[in-house]
PDB file of C-alpha atoms in Angstrom:
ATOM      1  CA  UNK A   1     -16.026  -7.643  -4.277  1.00 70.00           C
ATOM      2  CA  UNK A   2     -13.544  -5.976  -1.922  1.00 88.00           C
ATOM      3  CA  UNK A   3     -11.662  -4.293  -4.357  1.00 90.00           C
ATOM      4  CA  UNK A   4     -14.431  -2.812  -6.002  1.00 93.00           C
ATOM      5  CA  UNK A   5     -15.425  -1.320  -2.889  1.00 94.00           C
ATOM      6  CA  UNK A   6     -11.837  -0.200  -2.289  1.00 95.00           C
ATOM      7  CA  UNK A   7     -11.654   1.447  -5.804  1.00 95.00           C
ATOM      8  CA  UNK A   8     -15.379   3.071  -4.776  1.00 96.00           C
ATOM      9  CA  UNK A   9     -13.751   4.611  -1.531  1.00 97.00           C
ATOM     10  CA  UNK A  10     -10.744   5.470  -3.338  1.00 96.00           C
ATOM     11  CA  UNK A  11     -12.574   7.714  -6.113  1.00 96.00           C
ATOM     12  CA  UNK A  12     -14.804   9.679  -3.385  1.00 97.00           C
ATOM     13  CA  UNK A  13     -12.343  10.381  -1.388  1.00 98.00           C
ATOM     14  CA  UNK A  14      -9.977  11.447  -3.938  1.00 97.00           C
ATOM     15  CA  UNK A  15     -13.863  13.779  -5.384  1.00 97.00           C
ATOM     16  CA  UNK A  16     -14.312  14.449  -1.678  1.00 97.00           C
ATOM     17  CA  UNK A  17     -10.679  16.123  -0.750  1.00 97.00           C
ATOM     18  CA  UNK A  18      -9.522  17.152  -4.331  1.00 97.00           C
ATOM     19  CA  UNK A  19     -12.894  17.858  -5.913  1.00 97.00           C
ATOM     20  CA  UNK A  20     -10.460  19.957  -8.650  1.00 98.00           C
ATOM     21  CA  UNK A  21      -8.689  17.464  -9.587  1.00 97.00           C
ATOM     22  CA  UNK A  22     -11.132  14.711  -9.580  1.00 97.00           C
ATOM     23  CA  UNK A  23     -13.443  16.778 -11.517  1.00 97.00           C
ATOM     24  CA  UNK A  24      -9.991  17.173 -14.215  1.00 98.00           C
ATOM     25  CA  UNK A  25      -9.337  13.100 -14.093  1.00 97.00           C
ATOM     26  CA  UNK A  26     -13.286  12.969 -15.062  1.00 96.00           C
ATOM     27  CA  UNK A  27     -13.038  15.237 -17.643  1.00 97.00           C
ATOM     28  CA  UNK A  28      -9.717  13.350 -18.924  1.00 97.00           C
ATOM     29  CA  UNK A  29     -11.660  10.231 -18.522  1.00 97.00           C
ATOM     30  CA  UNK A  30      -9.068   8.971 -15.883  1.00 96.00           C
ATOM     31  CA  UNK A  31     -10.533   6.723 -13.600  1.00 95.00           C
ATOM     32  CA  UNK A  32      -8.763   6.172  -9.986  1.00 92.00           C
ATOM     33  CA  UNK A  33      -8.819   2.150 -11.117  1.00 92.00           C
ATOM     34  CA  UNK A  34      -6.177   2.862 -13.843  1.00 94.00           C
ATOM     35  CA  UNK A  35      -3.655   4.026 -10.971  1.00 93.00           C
ATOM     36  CA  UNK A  36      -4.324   3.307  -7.588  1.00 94.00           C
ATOM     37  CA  UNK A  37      -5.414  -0.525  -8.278  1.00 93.00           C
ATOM     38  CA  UNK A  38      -1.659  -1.645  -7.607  1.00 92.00           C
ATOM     39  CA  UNK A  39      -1.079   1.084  -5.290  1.00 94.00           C
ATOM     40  CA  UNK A  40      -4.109  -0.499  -3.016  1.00 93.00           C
ATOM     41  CA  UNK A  41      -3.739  -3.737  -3.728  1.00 92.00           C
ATOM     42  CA  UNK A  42      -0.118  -4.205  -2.675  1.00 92.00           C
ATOM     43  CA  UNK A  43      -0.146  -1.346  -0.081  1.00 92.00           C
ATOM     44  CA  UNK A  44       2.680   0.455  -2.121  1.00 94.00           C
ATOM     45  CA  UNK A  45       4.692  -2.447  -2.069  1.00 93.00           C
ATOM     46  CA  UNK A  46       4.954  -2.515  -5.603  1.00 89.00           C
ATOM     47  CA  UNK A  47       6.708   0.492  -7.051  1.00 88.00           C
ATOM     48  CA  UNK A  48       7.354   2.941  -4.070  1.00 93.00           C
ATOM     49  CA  UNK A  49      10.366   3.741  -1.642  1.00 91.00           C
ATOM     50  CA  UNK A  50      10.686   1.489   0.541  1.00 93.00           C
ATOM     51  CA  UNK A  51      10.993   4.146   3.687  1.00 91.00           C
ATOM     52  CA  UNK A  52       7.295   4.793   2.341  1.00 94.00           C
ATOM     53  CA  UNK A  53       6.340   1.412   2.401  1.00 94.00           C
ATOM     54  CA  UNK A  54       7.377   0.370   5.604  1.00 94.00           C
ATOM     55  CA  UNK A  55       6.084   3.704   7.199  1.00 93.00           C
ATOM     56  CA  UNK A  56       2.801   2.735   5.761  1.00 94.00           C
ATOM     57  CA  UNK A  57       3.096  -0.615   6.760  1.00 94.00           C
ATOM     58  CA  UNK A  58       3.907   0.085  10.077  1.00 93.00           C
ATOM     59  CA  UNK A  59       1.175   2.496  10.342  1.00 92.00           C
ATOM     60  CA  UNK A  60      -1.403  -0.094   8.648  1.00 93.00           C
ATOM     61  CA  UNK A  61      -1.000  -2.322  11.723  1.00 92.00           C
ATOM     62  CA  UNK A  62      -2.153   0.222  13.926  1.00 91.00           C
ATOM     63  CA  UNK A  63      -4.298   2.433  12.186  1.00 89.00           C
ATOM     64  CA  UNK A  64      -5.883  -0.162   9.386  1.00 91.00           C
ATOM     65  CA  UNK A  65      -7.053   0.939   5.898  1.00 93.00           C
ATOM     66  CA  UNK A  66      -7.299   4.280   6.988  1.00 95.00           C
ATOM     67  CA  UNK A  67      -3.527   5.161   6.991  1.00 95.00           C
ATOM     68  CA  UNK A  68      -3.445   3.449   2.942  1.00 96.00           C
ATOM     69  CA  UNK A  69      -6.283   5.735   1.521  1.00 97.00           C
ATOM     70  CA  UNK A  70      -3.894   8.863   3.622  1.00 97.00           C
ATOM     71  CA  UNK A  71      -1.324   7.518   1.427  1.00 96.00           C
ATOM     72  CA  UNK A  72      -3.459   7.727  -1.528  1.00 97.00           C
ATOM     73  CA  UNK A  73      -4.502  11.014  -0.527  1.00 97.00           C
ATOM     74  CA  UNK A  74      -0.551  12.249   0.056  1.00 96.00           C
ATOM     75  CA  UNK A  75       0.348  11.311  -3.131  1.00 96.00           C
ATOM     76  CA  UNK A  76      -2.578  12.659  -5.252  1.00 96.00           C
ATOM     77  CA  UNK A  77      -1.682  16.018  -3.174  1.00 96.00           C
ATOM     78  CA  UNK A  78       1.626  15.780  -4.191  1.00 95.00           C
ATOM     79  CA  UNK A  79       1.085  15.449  -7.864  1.00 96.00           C
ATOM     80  CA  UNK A  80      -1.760  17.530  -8.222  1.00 97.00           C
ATOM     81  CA  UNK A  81      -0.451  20.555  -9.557  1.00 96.00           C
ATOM     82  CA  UNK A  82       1.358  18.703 -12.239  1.00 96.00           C
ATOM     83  CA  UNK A  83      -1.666  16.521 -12.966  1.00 97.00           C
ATOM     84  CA  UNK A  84      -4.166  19.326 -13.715  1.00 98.00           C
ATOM     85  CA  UNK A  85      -2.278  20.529 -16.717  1.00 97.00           C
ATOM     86  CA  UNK A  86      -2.050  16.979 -18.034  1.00 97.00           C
ATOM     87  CA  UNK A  87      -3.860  14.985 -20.380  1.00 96.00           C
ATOM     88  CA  UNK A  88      -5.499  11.956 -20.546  1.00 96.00           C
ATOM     89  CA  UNK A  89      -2.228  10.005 -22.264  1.00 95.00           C
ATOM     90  CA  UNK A  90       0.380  12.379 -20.384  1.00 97.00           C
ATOM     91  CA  UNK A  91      -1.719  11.906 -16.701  1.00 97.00           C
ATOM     92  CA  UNK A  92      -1.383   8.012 -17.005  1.00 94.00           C
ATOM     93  CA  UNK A  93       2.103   8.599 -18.495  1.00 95.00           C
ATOM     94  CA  UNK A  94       3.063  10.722 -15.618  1.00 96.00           C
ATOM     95  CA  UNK A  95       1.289   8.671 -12.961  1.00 94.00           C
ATOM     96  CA  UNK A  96       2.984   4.816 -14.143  1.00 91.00           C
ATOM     97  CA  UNK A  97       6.466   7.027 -13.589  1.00 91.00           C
ATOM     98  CA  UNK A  98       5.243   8.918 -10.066  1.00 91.00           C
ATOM     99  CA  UNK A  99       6.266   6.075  -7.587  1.00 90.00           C
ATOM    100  CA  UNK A 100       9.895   5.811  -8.564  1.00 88.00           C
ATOM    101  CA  UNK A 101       9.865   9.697  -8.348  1.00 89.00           C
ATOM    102  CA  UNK A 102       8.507  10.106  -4.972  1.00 92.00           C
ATOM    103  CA  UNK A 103       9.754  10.689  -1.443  1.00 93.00           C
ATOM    104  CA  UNK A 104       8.523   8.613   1.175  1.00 92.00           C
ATOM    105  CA  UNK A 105       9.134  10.613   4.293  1.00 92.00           C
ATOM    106  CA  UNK A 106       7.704  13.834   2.242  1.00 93.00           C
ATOM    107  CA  UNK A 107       4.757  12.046   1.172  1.00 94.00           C
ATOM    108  CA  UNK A 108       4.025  11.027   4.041  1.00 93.00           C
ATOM    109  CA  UNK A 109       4.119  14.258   5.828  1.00 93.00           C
ATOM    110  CA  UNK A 110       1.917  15.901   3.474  1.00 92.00           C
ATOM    111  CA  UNK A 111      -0.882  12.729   4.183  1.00 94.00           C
ATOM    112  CA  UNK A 112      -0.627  12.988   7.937  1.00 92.00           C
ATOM    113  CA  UNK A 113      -2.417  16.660   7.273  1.00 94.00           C
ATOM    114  CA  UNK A 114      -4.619  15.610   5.431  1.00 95.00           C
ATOM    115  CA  UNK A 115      -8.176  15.226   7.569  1.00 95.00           C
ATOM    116  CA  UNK A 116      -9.294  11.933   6.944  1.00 96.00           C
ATOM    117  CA  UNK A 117     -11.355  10.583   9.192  1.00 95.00           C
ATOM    118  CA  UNK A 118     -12.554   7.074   9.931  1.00 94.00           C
ATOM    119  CA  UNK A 119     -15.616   8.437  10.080  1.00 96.00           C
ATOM    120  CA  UNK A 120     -15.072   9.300   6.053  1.00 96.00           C
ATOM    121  CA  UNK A 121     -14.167   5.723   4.850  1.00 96.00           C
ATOM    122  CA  UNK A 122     -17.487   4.535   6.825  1.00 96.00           C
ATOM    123  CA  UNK A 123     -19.486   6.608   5.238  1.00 96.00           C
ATOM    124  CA  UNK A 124     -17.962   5.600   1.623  1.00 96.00           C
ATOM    125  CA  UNK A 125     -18.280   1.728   2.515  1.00 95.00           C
ATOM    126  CA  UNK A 126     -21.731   2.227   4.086  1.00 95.00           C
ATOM    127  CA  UNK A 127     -23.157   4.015   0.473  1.00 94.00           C
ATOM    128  CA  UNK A 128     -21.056   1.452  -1.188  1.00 94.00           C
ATOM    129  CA  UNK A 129     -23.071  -1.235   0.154  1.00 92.00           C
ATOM    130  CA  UNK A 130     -26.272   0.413   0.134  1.00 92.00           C
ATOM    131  CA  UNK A 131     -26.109   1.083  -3.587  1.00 88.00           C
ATOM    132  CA  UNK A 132     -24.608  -2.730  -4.564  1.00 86.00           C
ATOM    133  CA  UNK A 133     -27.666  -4.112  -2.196  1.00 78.00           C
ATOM    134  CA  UNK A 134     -30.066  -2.065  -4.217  1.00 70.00           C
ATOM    135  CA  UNK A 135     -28.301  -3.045  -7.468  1.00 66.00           C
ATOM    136  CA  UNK A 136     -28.395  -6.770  -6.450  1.00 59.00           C
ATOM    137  CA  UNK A 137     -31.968  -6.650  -5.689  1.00 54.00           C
ATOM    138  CA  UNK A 138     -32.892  -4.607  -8.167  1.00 52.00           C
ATOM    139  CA  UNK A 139     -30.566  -5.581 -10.801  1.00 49.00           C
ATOM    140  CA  UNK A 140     -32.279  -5.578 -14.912  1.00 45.00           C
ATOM    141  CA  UNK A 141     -35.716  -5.424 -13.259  1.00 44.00           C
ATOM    142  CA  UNK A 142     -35.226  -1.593 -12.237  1.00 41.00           C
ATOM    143  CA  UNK A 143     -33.071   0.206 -14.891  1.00 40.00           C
ATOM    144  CA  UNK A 144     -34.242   3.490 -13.374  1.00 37.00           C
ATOM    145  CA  UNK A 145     -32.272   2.772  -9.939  1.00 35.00           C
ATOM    146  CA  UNK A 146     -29.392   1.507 -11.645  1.00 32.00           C
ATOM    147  CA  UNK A 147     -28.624   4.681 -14.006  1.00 32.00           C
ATOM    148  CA  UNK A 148     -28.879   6.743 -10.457  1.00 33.00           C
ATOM    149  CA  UNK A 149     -25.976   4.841  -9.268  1.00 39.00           C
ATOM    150  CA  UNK A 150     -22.324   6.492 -10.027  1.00 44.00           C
ATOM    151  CA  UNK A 151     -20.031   4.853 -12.534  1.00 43.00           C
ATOM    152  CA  UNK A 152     -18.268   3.514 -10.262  1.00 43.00           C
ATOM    153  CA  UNK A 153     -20.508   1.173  -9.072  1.00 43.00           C
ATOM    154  CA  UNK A 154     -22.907   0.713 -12.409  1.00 41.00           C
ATOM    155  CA  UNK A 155     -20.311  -0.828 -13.896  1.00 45.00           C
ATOM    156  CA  UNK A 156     -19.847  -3.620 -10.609  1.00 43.00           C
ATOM    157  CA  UNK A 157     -23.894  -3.959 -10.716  1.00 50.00           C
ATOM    158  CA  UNK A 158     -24.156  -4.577 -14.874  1.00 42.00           C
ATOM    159  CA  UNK A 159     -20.949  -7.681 -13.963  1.00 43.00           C
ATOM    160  CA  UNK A 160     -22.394  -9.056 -10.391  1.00 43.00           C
ATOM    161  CA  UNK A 161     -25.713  -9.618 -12.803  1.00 39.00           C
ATOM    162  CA  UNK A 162     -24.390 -12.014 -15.308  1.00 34.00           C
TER     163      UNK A 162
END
């Protein structure tokens, strides 16, 4: 489904421009689906400054989904020298509090130097359907393709084969 996918481009991203801290939120067992699931789904609208919100609504209409994974990537810059002292209980503690806590025109500043790319997300959505393709035509016949698959999507093949 689309937000699967979304999730998918969320975590490389996040593993391709912090590979620190995504390698920290692995080893915490802190998926990107425990936080950014509201923040994507509602393009910020549910817990963040509104200046923020309408700067990356405004933005949206121009740029797309591009300028809401910047976001993503502005805030997860923002909060990663906190996060990598964290633990698993204190990093989802820290991260329900974070939008309250943040400021919008700050935030975004930090995300508009970040170098995403279009070119980035395209590559993300193009694996992400390669591997749920192979998974759906694959699915229990092959186990051996599905374990190569990240958790990510493994976990939308084993429910899109029910």
């Amino acid at each position: 489904s689309g937000t699967h996918e979304m999730l998918y481009i969320a975590e490389k991203l996040m593993k391709q421009f912090f590979p620190k801290l995504s390698k920290h939120l692995q080893r915490e067992e802190v998926r990107a689906s425990m936080f950014v699931t509201q923040w994507l789904m509602t393009l910020y609208t549910s817990s963040f400054p509104l200046d923020m919100v309408s700067r990356v609504w405004d933005s949206f209409l121009v740029e797309g989904w591009k300028v809401v994974y910047r976001t993503m990537l502005g805030l997860m810059k923002h909060a990663e020298g906190t996060l990598l002292h964290l633990s698993f209980e204190h990093i989802l503690h820290y991260l329900s509090s974070f939008p309250g806590k943040v400021d919008g025109q700050t935030i975004m500043q930090e995300a508009l130097k970040i170098g995403l790319k279009t070119k980035h997300i395209q590559k993300h959505a193009n694996d992400w359907q390669r591997s749920v393709g192979s998974c759906s035509r694959e699915s229990s016949s092959s186990p051996k393709k599905v374990s190569r698959l990240d958790s990510a999507t493994l976990s939308t093949c084993s429910t899109s084969t029910r």
